């Protein structure tokens, strides 16, 4: 007991000393800490309505406890497999095509020697990220109309004009391609930063050994940014079930529900339109639990295989 108390006192003294030495750093960190406490941790208290028949008049505590009935209703519901399939299809397609695209762009920009041209390409690729999502979806709708630009190109080569957003099979390609266009420039910033940290001496040694650009990329550049790629991939897999509902809500319609209705849009309809707060909370909690399991599993696998992980 005495040894434990001494250890606790020593730890407290170290914490106090660190706070006194870096007090302004802690002051700067306070707003960030407050943000996460207010908007990420405190709302977890309301997650219990997923296990209750929530009635706003009775409040969270006064509402009737129903256990897992909302989860069972979702699993047995007619929309469970459709929303799960669509969520995985959209998310995995975005991961397969969107994740490598930022890495490829960063590698290509790293090979550009003319700084003005490189900065121009970077600026052009960043811009779509800062355009309002409503505007982006409006552009997508205009381009995919039967009289839009894409159909003009198709008609020029002898194809038929069709409103693409009325075709269920066309929704996922439209969503994924537009997502790549929106985010490729912004996502490659991380990889460009990682590339800037690679020791120039490694490239010089590879040149002396007779390596060309391709060999340098394979044996110097990619290994140099591999830890960053792994960390970003773990974070991305942790969001596999979290397909943003805003863009889908702005694009989809009843004729393409078959392929566009995902879990997040289903939660939106059940929670806000039907005011079934408990059921939508249960579905959202299920979504978060799957994401948590995925990020834990991928992190453990990465730590075992590559010794690079989040923790």
mmCIF file of C-alpha atoms in Angstrom:
data_model
loop_
_atom_site.group_PDB
_atom_site.id
_atom_site.type_symbol
_atom_site.label_atom_id
_atom_site.label_comp_id
_atom_site.label_asym_id
_atom_site.label_seq_id
_atom_site.Cartn_x
_atom_site.Cartn_y
_atom_site.Cartn_z
ATOM 1 C CA UNK A 1 0.000 0.000 0.000
ATOM 2 C CA UNK A 2 2.806 2.406 0.909
ATOM 3 C CA UNK A 3 4.609 1.689 -2.374
ATOM 4 C CA UNK A 4 1.384 2.226 -4.336
ATOM 5 C CA UNK A 5 0.748 5.577 -2.619
ATOM 6 C CA UNK A 6 4.315 6.673 -3.379
ATOM 7 C CA UNK A 7 3.832 5.729 -7.023
ATOM 8 C CA UNK A 8 0.553 7.663 -7.174
ATOM 9 C CA UNK A 9 2.142 10.735 -5.579
ATOM 10 C CA UNK A 10 5.069 10.556 -8.013
ATOM 11 C CA UNK A 11 2.654 10.311 -10.961
ATOM 12 C CA UNK A 12 0.627 13.302 -9.712
ATOM 13 C CA UNK A 13 3.794 15.347 -9.271
ATOM 14 C CA UNK A 14 4.868 14.530 -12.834
ATOM 15 C CA UNK A 15 1.428 15.565 -14.153
ATOM 16 C CA UNK A 16 1.477 18.838 -12.218
ATOM 17 C CA UNK A 17 5.020 19.594 -13.373
ATOM 18 C CA UNK A 18 4.071 18.885 -16.982
ATOM 19 C CA UNK A 19 0.988 21.111 -16.745
ATOM 20 C CA UNK A 20 2.985 23.963 -15.221
ATOM 21 C CA UNK A 21 5.687 23.691 -17.893
ATOM 22 C CA UNK A 22 3.260 23.419 -20.826
ATOM 23 C CA UNK A 23 0.277 25.364 -19.513
ATOM 24 C CA UNK A 24 -0.323 27.283 -22.759
ATOM 25 C CA UNK A 25 -0.361 24.057 -24.746
ATOM 26 C CA UNK A 26 -3.087 22.760 -22.433
ATOM 27 C CA UNK A 27 -4.994 26.045 -22.783
ATOM 28 C CA UNK A 28 -4.922 25.687 -26.580
ATOM 29 C CA UNK A 29 -6.091 22.067 -26.248
ATOM 30 C CA UNK A 30 -9.082 22.972 -24.039
ATOM 31 C CA UNK A 31 -11.465 23.979 -26.886
ATOM 32 C CA UNK A 32 -10.744 20.711 -28.710
ATOM 33 C CA UNK A 33 -11.264 18.743 -25.503
ATOM 34 C CA UNK A 34 -14.516 20.610 -24.821
ATOM 35 C CA UNK A 35 -15.738 19.895 -28.347
ATOM 36 C CA UNK A 36 -15.246 16.146 -28.000
ATOM 37 C CA UNK A 37 -16.777 16.057 -24.516
ATOM 38 C CA UNK A 38 -19.862 18.063 -25.547
ATOM 39 C CA UNK A 39 -20.528 16.587 -28.984
ATOM 40 C CA UNK A 40 -18.988 13.086 -28.852
ATOM 41 C CA UNK A 41 -19.064 11.766 -25.291
ATOM 42 C CA UNK A 42 -22.060 13.417 -23.601
ATOM 43 C CA UNK A 43 -24.465 12.360 -26.412
ATOM 44 C CA UNK A 44 -23.572 8.733 -25.626
ATOM 45 C CA UNK A 45 -25.942 9.043 -22.680
ATOM 46 C CA UNK A 46 -28.826 9.194 -25.157
ATOM 47 C CA UNK A 47 -27.795 5.909 -26.804
ATOM 48 C CA UNK A 48 -29.867 4.082 -24.188
ATOM 49 C CA UNK A 49 -33.066 5.031 -26.035
ATOM 50 C CA UNK A 50 -32.129 2.251 -28.487
ATOM 51 C CA UNK A 51 -33.198 -0.141 -25.708
ATOM 52 C CA UNK A 52 -36.356 1.785 -24.750
ATOM 53 C CA UNK A 53 -39.688 2.798 -26.231
ATOM 54 C CA UNK A 54 -38.750 6.454 -26.188
ATOM 55 C CA UNK A 55 -41.498 9.018 -25.693
ATOM 56 C CA UNK A 56 -40.378 12.678 -25.630
ATOM 57 C CA UNK A 57 -42.987 13.526 -23.005
ATOM 58 C CA UNK A 58 -41.591 10.970 -20.548
ATOM 59 C CA UNK A 59 -37.942 11.627 -21.284
ATOM 60 C CA UNK A 60 -35.127 9.123 -21.545
ATOM 61 C CA UNK A 61 -35.339 7.865 -17.957
ATOM 62 C CA UNK A 62 -39.129 7.661 -17.857
ATOM 63 C CA UNK A 63 -39.526 5.775 -21.149
ATOM 64 C CA UNK A 64 -40.337 2.050 -21.061
ATOM 65 C CA UNK A 65 -37.449 -0.422 -21.298
ATOM 66 C CA UNK A 66 -37.890 -2.833 -24.226
ATOM 67 C CA UNK A 67 -34.432 -4.446 -24.418
ATOM 68 C CA UNK A 68 -33.337 -5.712 -27.831
ATOM 69 C CA UNK A 69 -36.765 -5.556 -29.488
ATOM 70 C CA UNK A 70 -35.779 -2.702 -31.841
ATOM 71 C CA UNK A 71 -32.660 -4.560 -32.973
ATOM 72 C CA UNK A 72 -34.698 -7.728 -33.595
ATOM 73 C CA UNK A 73 -37.281 -5.733 -35.566
ATOM 74 C CA UNK A 74 -34.525 -4.300 -37.747
ATOM 75 C CA UNK A 75 -32.861 -7.676 -38.352
ATOM 76 C CA UNK A 76 -36.199 -9.282 -39.248
ATOM 77 C CA UNK A 77 -37.403 -6.312 -41.274
ATOM 78 C CA UNK A 78 -37.848 -6.373 -45.037
ATOM 79 C CA UNK A 79 -35.266 -3.587 -45.530
ATOM 80 C CA UNK A 80 -32.409 -5.107 -43.502
ATOM 81 C CA UNK A 81 -30.663 -7.070 -46.246
ATOM 82 C CA UNK A 82 -31.291 -4.415 -48.879
ATOM 83 C CA UNK A 83 -29.837 -1.567 -46.828
ATOM 84 C CA UNK A 84 -26.920 -3.690 -45.617
ATOM 85 C CA UNK A 85 -26.101 -4.845 -49.163
ATOM 86 C CA UNK A 86 -26.315 -1.320 -50.571
ATOM 87 C CA UNK A 87 -24.224 0.145 -47.747
ATOM 88 C CA UNK A 88 -21.446 -2.407 -48.271
ATOM 89 C CA UNK A 89 -21.611 -2.053 -52.070
ATOM 90 C CA UNK A 90 -21.313 1.737 -52.017
ATOM 91 C CA UNK A 91 -18.699 1.819 -49.250
ATOM 92 C CA UNK A 92 -16.471 -0.970 -50.592
ATOM 93 C CA UNK A 93 -16.648 0.477 -54.127
ATOM 94 C CA UNK A 94 -15.633 3.884 -52.762
ATOM 95 C CA UNK A 95 -12.792 2.266 -50.818
ATOM 96 C CA UNK A 96 -11.503 0.230 -53.779
ATOM 97 C CA UNK A 97 -11.532 3.132 -56.247
ATOM 98 C CA UNK A 98 -11.295 6.202 -54.014
ATOM 99 C CA UNK A 99 -8.561 5.186 -51.562
ATOM 100 C CA UNK A 100 -5.829 4.286 -54.111
ATOM 101 C CA UNK A 101 -6.661 7.283 -56.326
ATOM 102 C CA UNK A 102 -5.294 9.773 -53.775
ATOM 103 C CA UNK A 103 -2.100 7.735 -53.396
ATOM 104 C CA UNK A 104 -1.640 7.546 -57.174
ATOM 105 C CA UNK A 105 -2.171 11.311 -57.548
ATOM 106 C CA UNK A 106 0.365 12.007 -54.797
ATOM 107 C CA UNK A 107 2.920 9.727 -56.472
ATOM 108 C CA UNK A 108 2.355 11.393 -59.839
ATOM 109 C CA UNK A 109 2.666 14.893 -58.365
ATOM 110 C CA UNK A 110 5.847 13.814 -56.617
ATOM 111 C CA UNK A 111 7.382 13.078 -60.024
ATOM 112 C CA UNK A 112 6.512 16.515 -61.457
ATOM 113 C CA UNK A 113 9.583 18.750 -61.487
ATOM 114 C CA UNK A 114 7.986 22.020 -62.634
ATOM 115 C CA UNK A 115 6.721 23.673 -59.446
ATOM 116 C CA UNK A 116 4.214 26.008 -61.173
ATOM 117 C CA UNK A 117 2.563 23.151 -63.034
ATOM 118 C CA UNK A 118 2.543 21.038 -59.863
ATOM 119 C CA UNK A 119 0.873 23.798 -57.827
ATOM 120 C CA UNK A 120 -1.690 24.355 -60.574
ATOM 121 C CA UNK A 121 -2.644 20.665 -60.592
ATOM 122 C CA UNK A 122 -2.841 20.632 -56.793
ATOM 123 C CA UNK A 123 -5.114 23.678 -56.726
ATOM 124 C CA UNK A 124 -7.439 22.301 -59.410
ATOM 125 C CA UNK A 125 -7.694 18.935 -57.635
ATOM 126 C CA UNK A 126 -8.379 20.580 -54.239
ATOM 127 C CA UNK A 127 -11.176 22.873 -55.434
ATOM 128 C CA UNK A 128 -14.043 20.327 -55.650
ATOM 129 C CA UNK A 129 -13.635 19.542 -51.941
ATOM 130 C CA UNK A 130 -14.608 23.120 -51.058
ATOM 131 C CA UNK A 131 -17.699 23.241 -53.262
ATOM 132 C CA UNK A 132 -20.978 22.894 -51.365
ATOM 133 C CA UNK A 133 -22.389 19.359 -51.514
ATOM 134 C CA UNK A 134 -25.735 20.763 -52.675
ATOM 135 C CA UNK A 135 -23.988 22.449 -55.615
ATOM 136 C CA UNK A 136 -22.034 19.270 -56.408
ATOM 137 C CA UNK A 137 -25.213 17.183 -56.447
ATOM 138 C CA UNK A 138 -26.886 19.814 -58.622
ATOM 139 C CA UNK A 139 -24.003 19.551 -61.104
ATOM 140 C CA UNK A 140 -24.266 15.741 -61.068
ATOM 141 C CA UNK A 141 -28.016 15.929 -61.750
ATOM 142 C CA UNK A 142 -27.534 18.364 -64.626
ATOM 143 C CA UNK A 143 -24.751 16.302 -66.188
ATOM 144 C CA UNK A 144 -26.672 13.014 -65.941
ATOM 145 C CA UNK A 145 -29.984 14.318 -67.311
ATOM 146 C CA UNK A 146 -31.049 13.055 -70.739
ATOM 147 C CA UNK A 147 -30.082 16.463 -72.139
ATOM 148 C CA UNK A 148 -26.926 16.750 -70.009
ATOM 149 C CA UNK A 149 -23.241 16.795 -70.937
ATOM 150 C CA UNK A 150 -22.631 13.077 -70.383
ATOM 151 C CA UNK A 151 -25.551 12.144 -72.619
ATOM 152 C CA UNK A 152 -24.298 14.597 -75.239
ATOM 153 C CA UNK A 153 -21.029 12.652 -75.326
ATOM 154 C CA UNK A 154 -22.875 9.310 -75.434
ATOM 155 C CA UNK A 155 -25.115 10.561 -78.260
ATOM 156 C CA UNK A 156 -22.083 11.828 -80.183
ATOM 157 C CA UNK A 157 -20.744 8.259 -80.291
ATOM 158 C CA UNK A 158 -24.130 6.853 -81.358
ATOM 159 C CA UNK A 159 -25.591 5.905 -77.962
ATOM 160 C CA UNK A 160 -29.095 6.523 -76.619
ATOM 161 C CA UNK A 161 -29.967 9.382 -74.298
ATOM 162 C CA UNK A 162 -31.196 8.301 -70.837
ATOM 163 C CA UNK A 163 -31.653 10.006 -67.484
ATOM 164 C CA UNK A 164 -28.927 8.143 -65.619
ATOM 165 C CA UNK A 165 -30.238 8.775 -62.101
ATOM 166 C CA UNK A 166 -33.410 6.842 -62.977
ATOM 167 C CA UNK A 167 -31.325 3.728 -63.661
ATOM 168 C CA UNK A 168 -30.646 1.683 -60.459
ATOM 169 C CA UNK A 169 -27.491 0.142 -61.959
ATOM 170 C CA UNK A 170 -25.964 3.549 -62.692
ATOM 171 C CA UNK A 171 -26.272 4.958 -59.166
ATOM 172 C CA UNK A 172 -23.207 3.323 -57.584
ATOM 173 C CA UNK A 173 -20.818 4.284 -60.450
ATOM 174 C CA UNK A 174 -22.136 7.867 -60.364
ATOM 175 C CA UNK A 175 -21.716 8.056 -56.575
ATOM 176 C CA UNK A 176 -18.203 6.572 -56.595
ATOM 177 C CA UNK A 177 -16.837 8.544 -59.581
ATOM 178 C CA UNK A 178 -18.205 11.842 -58.272
ATOM 179 C CA UNK A 179 -16.773 11.004 -54.821
ATOM 180 C CA UNK A 180 -13.315 10.431 -56.312
ATOM 181 C CA UNK A 181 -13.557 13.741 -58.173
ATOM 182 C CA UNK A 182 -14.592 15.539 -54.977
ATOM 183 C CA UNK A 183 -12.008 14.132 -52.577
ATOM 184 C CA UNK A 184 -8.951 12.969 -54.526
ATOM 185 C CA UNK A 185 -7.066 16.272 -54.205
ATOM 186 C CA UNK A 186 -7.881 16.810 -50.544
ATOM 187 C CA UNK A 187 -7.034 13.218 -49.541
ATOM 188 C CA UNK A 188 -3.664 13.285 -51.296
ATOM 189 C CA UNK A 189 -2.413 16.108 -49.015
ATOM 190 C CA UNK A 190 -1.549 13.570 -46.310
ATOM 191 C CA UNK A 191 0.491 11.477 -48.731
ATOM 192 C CA UNK A 192 2.284 14.529 -50.145
ATOM 193 C CA UNK A 193 3.281 15.430 -46.586
ATOM 194 C CA UNK A 194 4.571 11.890 -46.039
ATOM 195 C CA UNK A 195 6.510 12.073 -49.312
ATOM 196 C CA UNK A 196 8.160 15.304 -48.188
ATOM 197 C CA UNK A 197 9.525 13.467 -45.144
ATOM 198 C CA UNK A 198 11.436 10.826 -47.121
ATOM 199 C CA UNK A 199 15.208 11.266 -46.875
ATOM 200 C CA UNK A 200 16.667 12.585 -50.149
ATOM 201 C CA UNK A 201 19.809 10.497 -49.512
ATOM 202 C CA UNK A 202 17.753 7.369 -50.193
ATOM 203 C CA UNK A 203 16.937 8.602 -53.705
ATOM 204 C CA UNK A 204 20.569 9.533 -54.280
ATOM 205 C CA UNK A 205 21.705 6.061 -53.190
ATOM 206 C CA UNK A 206 19.119 4.472 -55.504
ATOM 207 C CA UNK A 207 20.377 6.621 -58.390
ATOM 208 C CA UNK A 208 23.949 5.500 -57.738
ATOM 209 C CA UNK A 209 22.725 1.887 -57.822
ATOM 210 C CA UNK A 210 21.229 2.518 -61.257
ATOM 211 C CA UNK A 211 17.548 2.677 -60.268
ATOM 212 C CA UNK A 212 15.185 4.559 -62.569
ATOM 213 C CA UNK A 213 12.027 6.426 -61.584
ATOM 214 C CA UNK A 214 9.915 3.270 -61.483
ATOM 215 C CA UNK A 215 12.394 1.401 -59.264
ATOM 216 C CA UNK A 216 12.751 4.412 -56.968
ATOM 217 C CA UNK A 217 8.991 4.559 -56.549
ATOM 218 C CA UNK A 218 8.763 0.837 -55.774
ATOM 219 C CA UNK A 219 11.745 0.571 -53.435
ATOM 220 C CA UNK A 220 12.024 4.048 -51.873
ATOM 221 C CA UNK A 221 8.805 6.060 -52.204
ATOM 222 C CA UNK A 222 6.187 3.413 -51.444
ATOM 223 C CA UNK A 223 8.045 1.916 -48.447
ATOM 224 C CA UNK A 224 8.574 5.477 -47.174
ATOM 225 C CA UNK A 225 4.849 6.270 -47.117
ATOM 226 C CA UNK A 226 3.661 2.730 -46.266
ATOM 227 C CA UNK A 227 3.011 3.530 -42.544
ATOM 228 C CA UNK A 228 0.857 6.514 -43.549
ATOM 229 C CA UNK A 229 -1.073 4.394 -46.066
ATOM 230 C CA UNK A 230 -1.720 1.720 -43.442
ATOM 231 C CA UNK A 231 -2.953 4.219 -40.832
ATOM 232 C CA UNK A 232 -5.256 5.919 -43.343
ATOM 233 C CA UNK A 233 -6.576 2.533 -44.497
ATOM 234 C CA UNK A 234 -7.380 1.500 -40.911
ATOM 235 C CA UNK A 235 -9.276 4.753 -40.377
ATOM 236 C CA UNK A 236 -11.116 4.308 -43.673
ATOM 237 C CA UNK A 237 -12.146 0.730 -42.890
ATOM 238 C CA UNK A 238 -13.471 2.021 -39.558
ATOM 239 C CA UNK A 239 -15.970 4.095 -41.546
ATOM 240 C CA UNK A 240 -17.022 1.251 -43.843
ATOM 241 C CA UNK A 241 -20.626 1.233 -42.607
ATOM 242 C CA UNK A 242 -20.886 5.020 -42.363
ATOM 243 C CA UNK A 243 -21.926 6.031 -45.863
ATOM 244 C CA UNK A 244 -22.858 9.709 -45.733
ATOM 245 C CA UNK A 245 -26.608 10.132 -46.156
ATOM 246 C CA UNK A 246 -26.492 13.768 -47.282
ATOM 247 C CA UNK A 247 -25.204 13.111 -50.790
ATOM 248 C CA UNK A 248 -27.452 10.092 -51.312
ATOM 249 C CA UNK A 249 -30.519 12.028 -50.132
ATOM 250 C CA UNK A 250 -29.722 14.752 -52.652
ATOM 251 C CA UNK A 251 -29.312 12.260 -55.504
ATOM 252 C CA UNK A 252 -31.680 9.375 -55.035
ATOM 253 C CA UNK A 253 -35.357 8.932 -55.855
ATOM 254 C CA UNK A 254 -37.960 6.185 -55.497
ATOM 255 C CA UNK A 255 -37.029 4.547 -58.800
ATOM 256 C CA UNK A 256 -33.491 3.734 -57.570
ATOM 257 C CA UNK A 257 -34.206 2.812 -53.918
ATOM 258 C CA UNK A 258 -33.210 -0.736 -54.835
ATOM 259 C CA UNK A 259 -29.510 0.220 -55.041
ATOM 260 C CA UNK A 260 -29.305 3.636 -53.338
ATOM 261 C CA UNK A 261 -31.122 3.093 -50.035
ATOM 262 C CA UNK A 262 -28.384 2.600 -47.407
ATOM 263 C CA UNK A 263 -28.511 2.252 -43.625
ATOM 264 C CA UNK A 264 -27.912 5.975 -42.993
ATOM 265 C CA UNK A 265 -30.793 7.055 -45.260
ATOM 266 C CA UNK A 266 -33.004 4.398 -43.658
ATOM 267 C CA UNK A 267 -32.154 5.852 -40.214
ATOM 268 C CA UNK A 268 -32.966 9.334 -41.526
ATOM 269 C CA UNK A 269 -36.413 8.282 -42.742
ATOM 270 C CA UNK A 270 -37.292 6.285 -39.632
ATOM 271 C CA UNK A 271 -36.008 8.897 -37.207
ATOM 272 C CA UNK A 272 -37.150 12.188 -38.739
ATOM 273 C CA UNK A 273 -40.025 11.314 -41.067
ATOM 274 C CA UNK A 274 -41.669 8.603 -38.962
ATOM 275 C CA UNK A 275 -40.356 9.995 -35.620
ATOM 276 C CA UNK A 276 -39.400 6.490 -34.504
ATOM 277 C CA UNK A 277 -36.451 7.677 -32.458
ATOM 278 C CA UNK A 278 -35.778 4.466 -30.555
ATOM 279 C CA UNK A 279 -35.742 2.278 -33.659
ATOM 280 C CA UNK A 280 -33.442 4.655 -35.585
ATOM 281 C CA UNK A 281 -31.116 4.858 -32.557
ATOM 282 C CA UNK A 282 -30.936 1.066 -32.445
ATOM 283 C CA UNK A 283 -30.034 0.910 -36.135
ATOM 284 C CA UNK A 284 -27.426 3.648 -35.677
ATOM 285 C CA UNK A 285 -25.947 1.842 -32.670
ATOM 286 C CA UNK A 286 -25.713 -1.365 -34.693
ATOM 287 C CA UNK A 287 -23.901 0.589 -37.427
ATOM 288 C CA UNK A 288 -21.417 2.062 -34.948
ATOM 289 C CA UNK A 289 -20.790 -1.323 -33.325
ATOM 290 C CA UNK A 290 -19.894 -2.882 -36.691
ATOM 291 C CA UNK A 291 -17.514 0.006 -37.445
ATOM 292 C CA UNK A 292 -15.877 -0.422 -34.028
ATOM 293 C CA UNK A 293 -15.363 -4.158 -34.566
ATOM 294 C CA UNK A 294 -13.923 -3.530 -38.047
ATOM 295 C CA UNK A 295 -11.397 -0.926 -36.906
ATOM 296 C CA UNK A 296 -10.305 -3.132 -33.979
ATOM 297 C CA UNK A 297 -9.887 -6.180 -36.219
ATOM 298 C CA UNK A 298 -7.995 -4.336 -38.985
ATOM 299 C CA UNK A 299 -5.796 -2.575 -36.436
ATOM 300 C CA UNK A 300 -4.888 -5.899 -34.767
ATOM 301 C CA UNK A 301 -4.188 -7.509 -38.148
ATOM 302 C CA UNK A 302 -2.006 -4.569 -39.225
ATOM 303 C CA UNK A 303 -0.048 -4.628 -35.965
ATOM 304 C CA UNK A 304 0.651 -8.342 -36.378
ATOM 305 C CA UNK A 305 1.603 -8.169 -40.073
ATOM 306 C CA UNK A 306 3.368 -4.820 -40.475
ATOM 307 C CA UNK A 307 4.002 -3.572 -36.915
ATOM 308 C CA UNK A 308 2.163 -0.358 -37.859
ATOM 309 C CA UNK A 309 -1.115 0.409 -36.106
ATOM 310 C CA UNK A 310 -3.171 3.112 -34.435
ATOM 311 C CA UNK A 311 -2.353 1.752 -30.968
#
